[in-house]
Amino acid sequence: MQAVQYDAYGATPVLVRVPAPDCPPDGVLIAVRATGVCRSDWHAWQGHDPVPLPQVPGHEYAGVIHEVGRQVATRRVGERVTVPFVCGCGRCAYCAAGDAQVCPDQLQPGFTGPGSFAELVAVPAADLNVVPLPDDLDFVTAASLGCRFATSYRALTAHGQVRRGQWVAVHGCGGVGLSAVLIASALGARVVAVDVSEPALRMAAELGAEVVVDGGSDAARRVVEATGGGAHVSLDAFGSTDTAVASVYSLRPRGRHVQVGLLLGDDATPPLPMGVVLAKELEIHGSHGMAARDYPAMLDLVASGTLQPGRLVGSVIGLAEAGPALAAMSRPATTAGVTVVRL
Ligand SMILES: [Zn+2]
Ligand SMILES: [Zn+2]
């Protein structure tokens, strides 16, 4: 089959022919129809988040079930499906409780094994991890759900407990941040979007941000001003020391910070102002994707048109262009929105 693969960290990912993966006995093979290009793939490619080499990136995808393992009870060939980027093992207490996103034995196609920049991707524990798609949800839109959109949805609802009329600050307007802007606005929150990129802020405003703030050293102060005393909920949707700290300083008393962007390398231990956390009784949450169990509520909002993830798609490219698109993330973005590969 065709796949995009890199042999070493930072080496150009290229389109090659590789053997098709084996179908896991408890899993499925999915014929990939669309797969998103996410900054987490870029981090892995850069070696910030070590992966086995050579590696096929890609972890947010939608497609059709091509083969079903003999231990799988609930899935069938031909089903249109997507999968969270974290696949639970299906055997531990966390998976049993519906928290596969923190399963200690989790697998992540694109990181722990070959991913979805390929014609076929193997998914383990299919009874737990595979999510059927509504008939009218197209593959390109569905591919944007598995990582960034679902992570933002869970960050705002399960962790942020966002209520209509509350202020939400979103620091960083890449794929996950723009997803948060769209979802928070759709849920009736008032959104302040922060970024250093002019196209990203323009797109944030189009997706419903009421206020946009140029990211810089005084971003938190400007969020506090714009929200009349601070946001109820603030997300670091970028993942850096500066944006994590700014997010905490953006909050009003009893506010909730949700860390959504990955914190890797030099940014792994940001100096959060715990004195402010104490004095304002802030809450600090981490959000690591969303388990398949929680998808139906989100998909209902997509089906009803309340959430329109298709609006996040900035460009659609072919598999041969996926490597260059990943490499382009090393440079500042000149366009906004999510790039999706269509197969
Ligand atoms: Zn598990
Ligand atoms: Zn991702």
CSV table of C-alpha atoms in Angstrom, one decimal, residues 86 88 94 98-103 106 108 154 159 288-291 294:
chain,number,residue,atom,x,y,z
A,86,VAL,CA,-5.9,7.6,21.9
A,88,GLY,CA,-7.6,2.3,25.0
A,94,TYR,CA,-9.8,3.1,33.1
A,98,GLY,CA,-15.0,5.0,29.9
A,99,ASP,CA,-11.7,6.8,30.4
A,100,ALA,CA,-9.8,5.2,27.5
A,101,GLN,CA,-8.1,8.6,26.9
A,102,VAL,CA,-5.9,8.0,30.0
A,103,CYS,CA,-5.5,4.2,29.6
A,106,GLN,CA,-3.0,3.1,25.3
A,108,GLN,CA,-1.8,5.8,19.3
A,154,ARG,CA,-14.0,17.8,26.0
A,159,HIS,CA,-13.3,20.2,32.2
A,288,HIS,CA,-5.9,14.4,26.7
A,289,GLY,CA,-8.4,13.7,23.9
A,290,MET,CA,-11.8,12.1,24.3
A,291,ALA,CA,-12.7,8.5,24.6
A,294,ASP,CA,-18.2,10.4,24.7
